[in-house]
The first five atom37 places (N, CA, C, CB, O) and aatype in JSON, in Angstrom:
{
  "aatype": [20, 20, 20, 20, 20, 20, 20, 20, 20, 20, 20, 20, 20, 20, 20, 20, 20, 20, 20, 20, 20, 20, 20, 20, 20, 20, 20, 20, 20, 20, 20, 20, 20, 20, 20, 20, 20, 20, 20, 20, 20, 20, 20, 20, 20, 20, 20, 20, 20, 20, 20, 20, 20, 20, 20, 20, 20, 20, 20, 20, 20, 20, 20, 20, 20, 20, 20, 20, 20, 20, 20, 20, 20, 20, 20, 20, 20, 20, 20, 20, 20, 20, 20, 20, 20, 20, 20, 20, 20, 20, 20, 20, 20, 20, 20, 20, 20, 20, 20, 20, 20, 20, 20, 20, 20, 20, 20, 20, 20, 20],
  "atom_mask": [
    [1, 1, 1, 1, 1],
    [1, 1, 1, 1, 1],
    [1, 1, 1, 1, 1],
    [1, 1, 1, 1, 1],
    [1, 1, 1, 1, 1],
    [1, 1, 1, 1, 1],
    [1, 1, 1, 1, 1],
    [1, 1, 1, 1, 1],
    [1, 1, 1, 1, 1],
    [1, 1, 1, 1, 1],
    [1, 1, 1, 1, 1],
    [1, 1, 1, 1, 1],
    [1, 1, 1, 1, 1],
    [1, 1, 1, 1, 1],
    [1, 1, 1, 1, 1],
    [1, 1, 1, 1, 1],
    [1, 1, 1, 1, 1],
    [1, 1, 1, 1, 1],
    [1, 1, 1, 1, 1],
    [1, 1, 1, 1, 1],
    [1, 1, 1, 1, 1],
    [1, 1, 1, 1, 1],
    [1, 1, 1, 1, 1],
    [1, 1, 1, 1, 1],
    [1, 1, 1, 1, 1],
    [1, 1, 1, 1, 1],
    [1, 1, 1, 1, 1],
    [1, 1, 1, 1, 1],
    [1, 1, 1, 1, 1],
    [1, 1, 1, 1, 1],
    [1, 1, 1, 1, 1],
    [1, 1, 1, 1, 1],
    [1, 1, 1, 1, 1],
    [1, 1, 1, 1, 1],
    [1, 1, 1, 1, 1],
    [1, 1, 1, 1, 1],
    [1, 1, 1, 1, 1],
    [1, 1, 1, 1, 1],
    [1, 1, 1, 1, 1],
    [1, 1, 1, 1, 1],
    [1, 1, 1, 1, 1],
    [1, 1, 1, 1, 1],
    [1, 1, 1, 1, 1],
    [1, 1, 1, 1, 1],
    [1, 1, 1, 1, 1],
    [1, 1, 1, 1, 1],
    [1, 1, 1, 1, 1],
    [1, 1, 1, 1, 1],
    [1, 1, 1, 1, 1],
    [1, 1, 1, 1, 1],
    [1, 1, 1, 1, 1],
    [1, 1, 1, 1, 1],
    [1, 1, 1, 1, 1],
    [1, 1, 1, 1, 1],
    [1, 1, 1, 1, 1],
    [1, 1, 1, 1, 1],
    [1, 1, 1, 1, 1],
    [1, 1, 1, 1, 1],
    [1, 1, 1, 1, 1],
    [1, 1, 1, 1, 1],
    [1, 1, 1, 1, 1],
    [1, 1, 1, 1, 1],
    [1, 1, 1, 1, 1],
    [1, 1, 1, 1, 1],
    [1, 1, 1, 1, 1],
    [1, 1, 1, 1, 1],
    [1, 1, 1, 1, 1],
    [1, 1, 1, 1, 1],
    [1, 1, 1, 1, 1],
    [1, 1, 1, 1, 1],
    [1, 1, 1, 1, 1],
    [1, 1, 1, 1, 1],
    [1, 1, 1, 1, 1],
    [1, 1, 1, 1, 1],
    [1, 1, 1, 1, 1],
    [1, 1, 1, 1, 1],
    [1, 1, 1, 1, 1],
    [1, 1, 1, 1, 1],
    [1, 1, 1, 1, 1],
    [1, 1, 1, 1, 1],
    [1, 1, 1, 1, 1],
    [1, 1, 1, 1, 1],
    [1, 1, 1, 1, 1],
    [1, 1, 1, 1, 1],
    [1, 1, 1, 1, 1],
    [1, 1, 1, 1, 1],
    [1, 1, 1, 1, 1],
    [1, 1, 1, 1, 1],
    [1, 1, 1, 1, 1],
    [1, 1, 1, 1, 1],
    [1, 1, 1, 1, 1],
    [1, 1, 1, 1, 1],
    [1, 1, 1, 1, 1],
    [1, 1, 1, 1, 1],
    [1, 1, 1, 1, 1],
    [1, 1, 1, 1, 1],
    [1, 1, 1, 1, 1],
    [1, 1, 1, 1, 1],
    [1, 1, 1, 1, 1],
    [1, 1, 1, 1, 1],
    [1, 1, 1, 1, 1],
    [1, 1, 1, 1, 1],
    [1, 1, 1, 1, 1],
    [1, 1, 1, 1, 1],
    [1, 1, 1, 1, 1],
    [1, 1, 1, 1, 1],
    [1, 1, 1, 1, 1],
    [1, 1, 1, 1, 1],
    [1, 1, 1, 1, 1],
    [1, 1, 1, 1, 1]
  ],
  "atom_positions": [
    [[128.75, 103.34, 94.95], [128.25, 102.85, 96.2], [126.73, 102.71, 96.09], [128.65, 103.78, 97.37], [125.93, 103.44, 95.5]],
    [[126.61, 101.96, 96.57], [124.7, 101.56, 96.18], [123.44, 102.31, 97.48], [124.44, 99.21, 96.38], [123.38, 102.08, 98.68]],
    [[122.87, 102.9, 96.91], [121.72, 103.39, 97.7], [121.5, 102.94, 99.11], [120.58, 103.07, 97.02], [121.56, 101.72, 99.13]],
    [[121.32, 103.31, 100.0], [120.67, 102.78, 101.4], [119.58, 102.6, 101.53], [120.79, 103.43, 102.39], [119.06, 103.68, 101.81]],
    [[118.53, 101.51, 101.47], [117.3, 100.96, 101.41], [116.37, 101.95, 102.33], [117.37, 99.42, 101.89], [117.07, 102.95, 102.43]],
    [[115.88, 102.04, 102.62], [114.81, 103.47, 103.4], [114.38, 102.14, 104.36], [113.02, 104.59, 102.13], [114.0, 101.06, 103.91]],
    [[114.58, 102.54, 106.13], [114.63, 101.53, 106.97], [112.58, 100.94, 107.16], [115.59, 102.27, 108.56], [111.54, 101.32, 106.63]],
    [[112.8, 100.28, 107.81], [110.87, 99.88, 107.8], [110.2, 101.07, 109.01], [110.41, 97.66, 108.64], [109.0, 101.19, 109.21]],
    [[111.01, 101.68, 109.54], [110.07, 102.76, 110.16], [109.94, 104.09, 109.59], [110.45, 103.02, 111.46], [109.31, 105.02, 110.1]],
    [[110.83, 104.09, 108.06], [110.49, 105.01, 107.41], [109.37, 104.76, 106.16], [111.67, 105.49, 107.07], [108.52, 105.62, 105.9]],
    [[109.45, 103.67, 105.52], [108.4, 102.85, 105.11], [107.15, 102.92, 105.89], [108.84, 101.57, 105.1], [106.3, 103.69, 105.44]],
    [[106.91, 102.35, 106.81], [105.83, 102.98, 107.61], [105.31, 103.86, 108.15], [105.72, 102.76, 108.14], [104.1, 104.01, 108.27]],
    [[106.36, 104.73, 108.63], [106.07, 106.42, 108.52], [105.08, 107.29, 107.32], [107.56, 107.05, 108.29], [104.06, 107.96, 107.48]],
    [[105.94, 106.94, 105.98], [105.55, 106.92, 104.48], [103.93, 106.51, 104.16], [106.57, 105.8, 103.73], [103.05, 107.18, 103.62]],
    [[103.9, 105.16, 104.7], [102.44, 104.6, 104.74], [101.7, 105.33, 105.09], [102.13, 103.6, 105.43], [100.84, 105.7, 104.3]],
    [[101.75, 106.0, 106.85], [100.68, 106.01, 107.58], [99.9, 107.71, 106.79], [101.23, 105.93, 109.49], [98.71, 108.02, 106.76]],
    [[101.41, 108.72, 106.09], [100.97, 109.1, 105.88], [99.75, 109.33, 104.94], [101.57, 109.28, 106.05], [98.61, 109.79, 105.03]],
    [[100.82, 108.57, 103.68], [99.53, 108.32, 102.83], [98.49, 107.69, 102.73], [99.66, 108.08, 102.08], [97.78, 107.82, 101.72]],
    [[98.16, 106.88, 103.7], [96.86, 106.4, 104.08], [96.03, 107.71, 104.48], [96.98, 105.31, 105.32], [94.85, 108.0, 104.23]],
    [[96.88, 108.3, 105.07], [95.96, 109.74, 106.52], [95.71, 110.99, 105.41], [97.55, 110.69, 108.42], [94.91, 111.92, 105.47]],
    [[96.63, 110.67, 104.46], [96.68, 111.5, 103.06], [94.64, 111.84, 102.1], [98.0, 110.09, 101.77], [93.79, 112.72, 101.93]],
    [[95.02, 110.06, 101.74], [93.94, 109.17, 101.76], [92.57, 109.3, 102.0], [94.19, 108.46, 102.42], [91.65, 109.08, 101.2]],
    [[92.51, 109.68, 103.19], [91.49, 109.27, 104.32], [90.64, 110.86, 104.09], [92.37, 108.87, 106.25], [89.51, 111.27, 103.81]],
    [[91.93, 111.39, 104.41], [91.61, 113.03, 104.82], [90.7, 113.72, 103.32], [93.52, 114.1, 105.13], [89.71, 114.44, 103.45]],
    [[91.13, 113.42, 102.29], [90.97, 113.57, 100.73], [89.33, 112.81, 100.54], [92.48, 112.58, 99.74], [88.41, 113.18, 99.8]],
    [[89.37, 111.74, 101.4], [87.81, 110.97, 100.94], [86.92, 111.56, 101.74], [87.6, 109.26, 101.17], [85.74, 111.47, 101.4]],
    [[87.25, 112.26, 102.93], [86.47, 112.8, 103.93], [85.82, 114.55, 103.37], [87.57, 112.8, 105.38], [84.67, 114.97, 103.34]],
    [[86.93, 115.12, 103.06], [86.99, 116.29, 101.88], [86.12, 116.17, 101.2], [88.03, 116.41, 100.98], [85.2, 116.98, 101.33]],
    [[85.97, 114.7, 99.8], [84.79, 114.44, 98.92], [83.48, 114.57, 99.89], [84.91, 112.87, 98.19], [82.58, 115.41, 99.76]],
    [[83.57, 113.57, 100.88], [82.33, 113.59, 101.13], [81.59, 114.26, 101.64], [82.12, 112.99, 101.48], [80.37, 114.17, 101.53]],
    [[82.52, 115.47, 102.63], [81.82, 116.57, 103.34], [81.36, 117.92, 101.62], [83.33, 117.34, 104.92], [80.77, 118.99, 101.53]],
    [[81.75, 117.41, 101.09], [81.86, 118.24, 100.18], [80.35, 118.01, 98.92], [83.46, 117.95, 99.63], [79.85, 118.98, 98.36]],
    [[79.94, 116.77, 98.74], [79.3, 116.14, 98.72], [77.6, 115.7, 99.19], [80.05, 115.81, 98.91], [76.68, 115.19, 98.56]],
    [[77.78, 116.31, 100.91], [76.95, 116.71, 102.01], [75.44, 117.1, 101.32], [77.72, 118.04, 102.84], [74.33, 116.59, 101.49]],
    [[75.88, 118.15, 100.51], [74.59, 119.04, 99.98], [73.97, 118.51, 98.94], [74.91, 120.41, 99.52], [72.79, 118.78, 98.68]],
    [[74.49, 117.92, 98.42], [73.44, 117.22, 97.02], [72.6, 116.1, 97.26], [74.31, 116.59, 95.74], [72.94, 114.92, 97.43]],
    [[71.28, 116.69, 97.26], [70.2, 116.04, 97.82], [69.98, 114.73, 96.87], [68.92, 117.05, 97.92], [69.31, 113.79, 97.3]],
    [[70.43, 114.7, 95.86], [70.11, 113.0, 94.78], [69.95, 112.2, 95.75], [71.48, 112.19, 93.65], [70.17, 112.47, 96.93]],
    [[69.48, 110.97, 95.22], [69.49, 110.05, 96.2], [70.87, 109.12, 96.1], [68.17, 109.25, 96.07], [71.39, 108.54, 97.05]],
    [[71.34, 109.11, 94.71], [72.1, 108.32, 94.54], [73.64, 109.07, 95.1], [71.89, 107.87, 93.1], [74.51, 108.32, 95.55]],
    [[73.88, 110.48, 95.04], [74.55, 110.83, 95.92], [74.78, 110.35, 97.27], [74.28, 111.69, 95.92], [75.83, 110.11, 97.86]],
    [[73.69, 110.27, 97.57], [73.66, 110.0, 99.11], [74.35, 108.6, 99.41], [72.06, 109.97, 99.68], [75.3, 108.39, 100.17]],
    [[73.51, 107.52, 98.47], [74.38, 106.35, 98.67], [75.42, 106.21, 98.61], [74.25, 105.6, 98.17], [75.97, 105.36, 99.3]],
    [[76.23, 107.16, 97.6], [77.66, 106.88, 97.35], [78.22, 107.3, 98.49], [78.3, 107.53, 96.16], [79.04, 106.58, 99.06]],
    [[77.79, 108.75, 99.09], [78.34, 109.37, 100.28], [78.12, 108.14, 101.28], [77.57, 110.85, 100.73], [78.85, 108.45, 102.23]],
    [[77.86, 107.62, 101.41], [77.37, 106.46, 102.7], [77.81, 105.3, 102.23], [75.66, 106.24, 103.06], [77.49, 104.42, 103.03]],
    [[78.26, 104.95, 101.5], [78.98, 103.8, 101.19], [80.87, 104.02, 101.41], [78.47, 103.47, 99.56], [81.83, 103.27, 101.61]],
    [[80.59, 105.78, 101.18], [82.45, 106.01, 101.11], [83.03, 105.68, 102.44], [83.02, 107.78, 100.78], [84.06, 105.07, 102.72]],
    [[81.9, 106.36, 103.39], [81.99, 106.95, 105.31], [81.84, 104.97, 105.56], [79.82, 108.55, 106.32], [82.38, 104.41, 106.51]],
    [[81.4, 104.58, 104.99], [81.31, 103.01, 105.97], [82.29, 102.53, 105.1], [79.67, 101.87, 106.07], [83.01, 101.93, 105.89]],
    [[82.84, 102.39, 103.91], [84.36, 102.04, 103.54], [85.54, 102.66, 104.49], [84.65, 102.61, 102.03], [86.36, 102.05, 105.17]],
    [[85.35, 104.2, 104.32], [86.33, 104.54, 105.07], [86.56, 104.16, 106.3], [86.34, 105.53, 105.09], [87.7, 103.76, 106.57]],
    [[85.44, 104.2, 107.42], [85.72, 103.51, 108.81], [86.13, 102.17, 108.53], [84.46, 103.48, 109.81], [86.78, 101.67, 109.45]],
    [[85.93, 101.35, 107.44], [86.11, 99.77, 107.71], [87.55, 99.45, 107.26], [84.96, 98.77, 106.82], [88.22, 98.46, 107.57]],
    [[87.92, 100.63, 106.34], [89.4, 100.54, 106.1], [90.32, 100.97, 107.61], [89.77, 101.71, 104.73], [91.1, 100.26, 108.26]],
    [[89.95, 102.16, 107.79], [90.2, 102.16, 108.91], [90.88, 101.25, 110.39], [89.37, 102.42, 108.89], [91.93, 101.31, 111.04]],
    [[89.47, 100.33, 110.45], [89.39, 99.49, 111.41], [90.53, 98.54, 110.94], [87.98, 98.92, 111.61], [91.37, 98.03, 111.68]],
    [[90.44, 98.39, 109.76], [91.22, 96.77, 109.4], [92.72, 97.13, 109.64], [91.0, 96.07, 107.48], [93.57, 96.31, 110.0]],
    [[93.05, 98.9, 109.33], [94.61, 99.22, 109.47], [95.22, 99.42, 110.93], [94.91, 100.58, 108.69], [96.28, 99.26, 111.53]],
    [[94.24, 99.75, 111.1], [94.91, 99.83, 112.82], [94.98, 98.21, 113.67], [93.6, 101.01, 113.98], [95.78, 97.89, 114.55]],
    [[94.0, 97.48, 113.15], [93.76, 95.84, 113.67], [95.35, 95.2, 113.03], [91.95, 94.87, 112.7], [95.79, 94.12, 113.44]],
    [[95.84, 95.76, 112.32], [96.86, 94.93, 111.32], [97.94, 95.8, 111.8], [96.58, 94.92, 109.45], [98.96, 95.23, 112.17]],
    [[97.87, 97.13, 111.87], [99.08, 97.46, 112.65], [99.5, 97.24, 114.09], [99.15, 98.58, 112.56], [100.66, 97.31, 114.48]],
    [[98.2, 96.88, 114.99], [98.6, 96.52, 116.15], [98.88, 94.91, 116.16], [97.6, 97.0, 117.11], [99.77, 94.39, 116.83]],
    [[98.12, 94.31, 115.44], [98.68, 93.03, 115.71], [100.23, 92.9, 115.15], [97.72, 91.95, 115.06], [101.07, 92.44, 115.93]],
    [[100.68, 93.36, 113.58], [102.31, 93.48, 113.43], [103.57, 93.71, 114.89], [102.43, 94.93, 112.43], [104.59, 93.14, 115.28]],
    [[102.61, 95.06, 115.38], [103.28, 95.54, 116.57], [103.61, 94.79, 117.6], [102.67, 96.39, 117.07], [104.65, 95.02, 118.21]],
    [[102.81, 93.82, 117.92], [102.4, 92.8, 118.63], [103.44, 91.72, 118.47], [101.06, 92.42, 118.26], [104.26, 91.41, 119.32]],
    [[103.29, 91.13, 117.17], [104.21, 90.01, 116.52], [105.66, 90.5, 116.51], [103.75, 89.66, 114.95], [106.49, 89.69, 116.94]],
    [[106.16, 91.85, 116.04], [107.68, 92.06, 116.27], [108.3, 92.1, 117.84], [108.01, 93.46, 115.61], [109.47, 91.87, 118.15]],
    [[106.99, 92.52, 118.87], [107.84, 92.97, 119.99], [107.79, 91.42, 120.65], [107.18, 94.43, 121.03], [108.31, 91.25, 121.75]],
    [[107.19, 90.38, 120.01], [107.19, 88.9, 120.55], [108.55, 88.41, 120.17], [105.97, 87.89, 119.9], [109.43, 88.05, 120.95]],
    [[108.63, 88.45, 118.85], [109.85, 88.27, 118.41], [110.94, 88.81, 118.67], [109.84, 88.32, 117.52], [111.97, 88.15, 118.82]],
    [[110.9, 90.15, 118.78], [112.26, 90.21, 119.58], [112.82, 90.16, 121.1], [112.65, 91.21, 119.27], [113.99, 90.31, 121.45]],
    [[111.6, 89.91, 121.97], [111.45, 89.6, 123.2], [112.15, 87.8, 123.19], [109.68, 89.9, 123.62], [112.94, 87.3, 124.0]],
    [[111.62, 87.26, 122.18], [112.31, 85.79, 122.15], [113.78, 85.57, 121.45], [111.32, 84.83, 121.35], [114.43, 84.56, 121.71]],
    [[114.3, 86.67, 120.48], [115.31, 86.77, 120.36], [116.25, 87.36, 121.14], [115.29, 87.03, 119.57], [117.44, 87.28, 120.84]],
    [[115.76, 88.07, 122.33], [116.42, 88.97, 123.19], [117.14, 87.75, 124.47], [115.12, 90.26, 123.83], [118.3, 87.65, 124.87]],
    [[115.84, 86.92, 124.87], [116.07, 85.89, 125.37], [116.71, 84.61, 125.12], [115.34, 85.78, 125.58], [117.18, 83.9, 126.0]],
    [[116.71, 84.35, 123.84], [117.8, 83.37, 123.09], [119.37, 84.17, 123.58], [117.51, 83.37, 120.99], [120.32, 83.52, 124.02]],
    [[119.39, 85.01, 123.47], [120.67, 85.69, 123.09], [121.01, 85.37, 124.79], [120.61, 87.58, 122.33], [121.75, 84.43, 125.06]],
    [[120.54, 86.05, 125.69], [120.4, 86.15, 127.13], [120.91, 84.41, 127.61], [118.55, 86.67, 127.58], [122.03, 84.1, 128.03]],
    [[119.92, 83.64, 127.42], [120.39, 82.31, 127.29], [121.56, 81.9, 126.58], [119.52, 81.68, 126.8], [122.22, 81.03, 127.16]],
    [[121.96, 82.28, 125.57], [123.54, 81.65, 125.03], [124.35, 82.28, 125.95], [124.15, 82.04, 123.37], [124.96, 81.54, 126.72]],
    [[124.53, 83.83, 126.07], [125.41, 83.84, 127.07], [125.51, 83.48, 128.41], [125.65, 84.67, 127.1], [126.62, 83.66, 128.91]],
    [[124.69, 83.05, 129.07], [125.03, 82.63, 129.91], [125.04, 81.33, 130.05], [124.63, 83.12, 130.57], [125.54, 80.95, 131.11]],
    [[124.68, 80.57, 129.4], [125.29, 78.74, 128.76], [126.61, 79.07, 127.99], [123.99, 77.73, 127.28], [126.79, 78.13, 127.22]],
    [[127.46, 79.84, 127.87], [128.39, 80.04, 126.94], [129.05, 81.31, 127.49], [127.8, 80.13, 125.5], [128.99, 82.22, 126.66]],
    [[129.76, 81.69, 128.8], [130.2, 83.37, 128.83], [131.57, 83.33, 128.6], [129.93, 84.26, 130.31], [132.19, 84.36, 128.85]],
    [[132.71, 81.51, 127.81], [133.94, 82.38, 127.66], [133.59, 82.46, 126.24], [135.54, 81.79, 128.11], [134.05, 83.46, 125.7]],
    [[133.01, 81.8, 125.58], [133.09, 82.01, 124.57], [132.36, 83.83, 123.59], [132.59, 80.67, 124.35], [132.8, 84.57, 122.71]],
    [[130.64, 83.76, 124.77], [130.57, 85.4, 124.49], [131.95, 86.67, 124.55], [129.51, 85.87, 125.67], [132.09, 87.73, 123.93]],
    [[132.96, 85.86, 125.77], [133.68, 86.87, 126.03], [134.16, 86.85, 125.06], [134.39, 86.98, 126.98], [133.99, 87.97, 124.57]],
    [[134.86, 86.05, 124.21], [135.71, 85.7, 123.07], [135.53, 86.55, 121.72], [135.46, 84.24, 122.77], [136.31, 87.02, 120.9]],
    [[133.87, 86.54, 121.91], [133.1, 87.25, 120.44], [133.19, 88.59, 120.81], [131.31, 86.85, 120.04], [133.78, 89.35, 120.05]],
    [[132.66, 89.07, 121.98], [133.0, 90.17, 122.42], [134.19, 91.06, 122.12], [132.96, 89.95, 123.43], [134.07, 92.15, 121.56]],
    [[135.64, 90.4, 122.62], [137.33, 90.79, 122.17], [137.17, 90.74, 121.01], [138.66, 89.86, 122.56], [137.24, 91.85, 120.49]],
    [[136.93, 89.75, 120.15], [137.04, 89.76, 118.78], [136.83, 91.32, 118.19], [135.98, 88.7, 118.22], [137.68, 92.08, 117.73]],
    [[135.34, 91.55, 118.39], [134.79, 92.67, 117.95], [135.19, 93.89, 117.96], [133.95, 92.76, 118.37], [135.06, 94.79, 117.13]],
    [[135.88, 93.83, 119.34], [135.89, 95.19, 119.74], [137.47, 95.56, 119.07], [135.65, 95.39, 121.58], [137.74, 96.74, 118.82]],
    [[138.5, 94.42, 118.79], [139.46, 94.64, 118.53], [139.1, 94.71, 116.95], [140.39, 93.79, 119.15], [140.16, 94.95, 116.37]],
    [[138.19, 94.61, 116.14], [138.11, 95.18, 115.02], [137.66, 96.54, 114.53], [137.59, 94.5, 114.57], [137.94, 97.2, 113.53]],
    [[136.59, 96.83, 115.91], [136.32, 98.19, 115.51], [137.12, 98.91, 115.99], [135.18, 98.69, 115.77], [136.97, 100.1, 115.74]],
    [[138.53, 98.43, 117.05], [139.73, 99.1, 117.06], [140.74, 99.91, 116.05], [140.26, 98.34, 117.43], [141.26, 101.02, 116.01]],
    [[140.7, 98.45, 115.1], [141.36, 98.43, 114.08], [140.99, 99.27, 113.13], [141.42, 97.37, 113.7], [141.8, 99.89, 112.44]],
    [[139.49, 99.38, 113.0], [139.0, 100.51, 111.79], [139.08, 101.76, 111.83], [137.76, 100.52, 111.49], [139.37, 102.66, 111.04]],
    [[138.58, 101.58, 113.63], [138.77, 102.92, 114.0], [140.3, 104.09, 114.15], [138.18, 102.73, 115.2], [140.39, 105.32, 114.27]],
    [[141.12, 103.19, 114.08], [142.87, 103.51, 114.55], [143.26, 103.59, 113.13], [143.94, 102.1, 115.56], [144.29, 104.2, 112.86]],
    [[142.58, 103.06, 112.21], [143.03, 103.28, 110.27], [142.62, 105.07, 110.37], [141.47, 102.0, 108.58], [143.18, 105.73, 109.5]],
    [[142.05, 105.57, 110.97], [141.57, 107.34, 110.46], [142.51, 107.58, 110.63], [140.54, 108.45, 111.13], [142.88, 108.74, 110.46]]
  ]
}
């Protein structure tokens, strides 16, 4: 039997951690980092803190807009659906019986 694909809110779950994984680990360097007066230290430390916020910014801009784009889409697929049945309710009824008399059937095989 073949593996079950890991669904996209576990995939993204997965992500956010290791981004926050990530984040938390570069913040670590740099507080860590803090005390070494070099100069060139310093730049690096200040180049990490304005990477990190700009990564930041761009993941949350990209996760809300995704968020954005699925709940459009399924708001218009919700409404397609809404619209066939009711341009179509013997035939929904039809798909409906169909169905239910199969998961009858599978279910009445235990």
């Amino acid at each position: 039997m073949a593996k079950r694909q890991p669904t996209y809110s576990t995939q993204a779950d997965q992500l956010k951690d290791d981004l926050r994984h990530l984040s938390e680990t570069v913040e670590e360097l740099v507080n860590a980092t803090a005390k070494d007066a070099s100069g060139e230290m310093h730049d690096l430390r200040t180049r990490a803190e304005r990477r990190l916020k700009d990564t930041r910014a761009r993941l949350e801009a990209r996760g809300e807009r995704i968020y954005d784009e699925t709940r459009d889409s399924l708001t218009h697929q919700a409404d397609a659906c809404d619209r066939y049945v009711h341009e179509n309710p013997w035939t929904s009824i039809g798909i409906g019986a169909a169905a239910g008399m199969v998961v009858g059937m599978l279910l009445g095989r235990r």
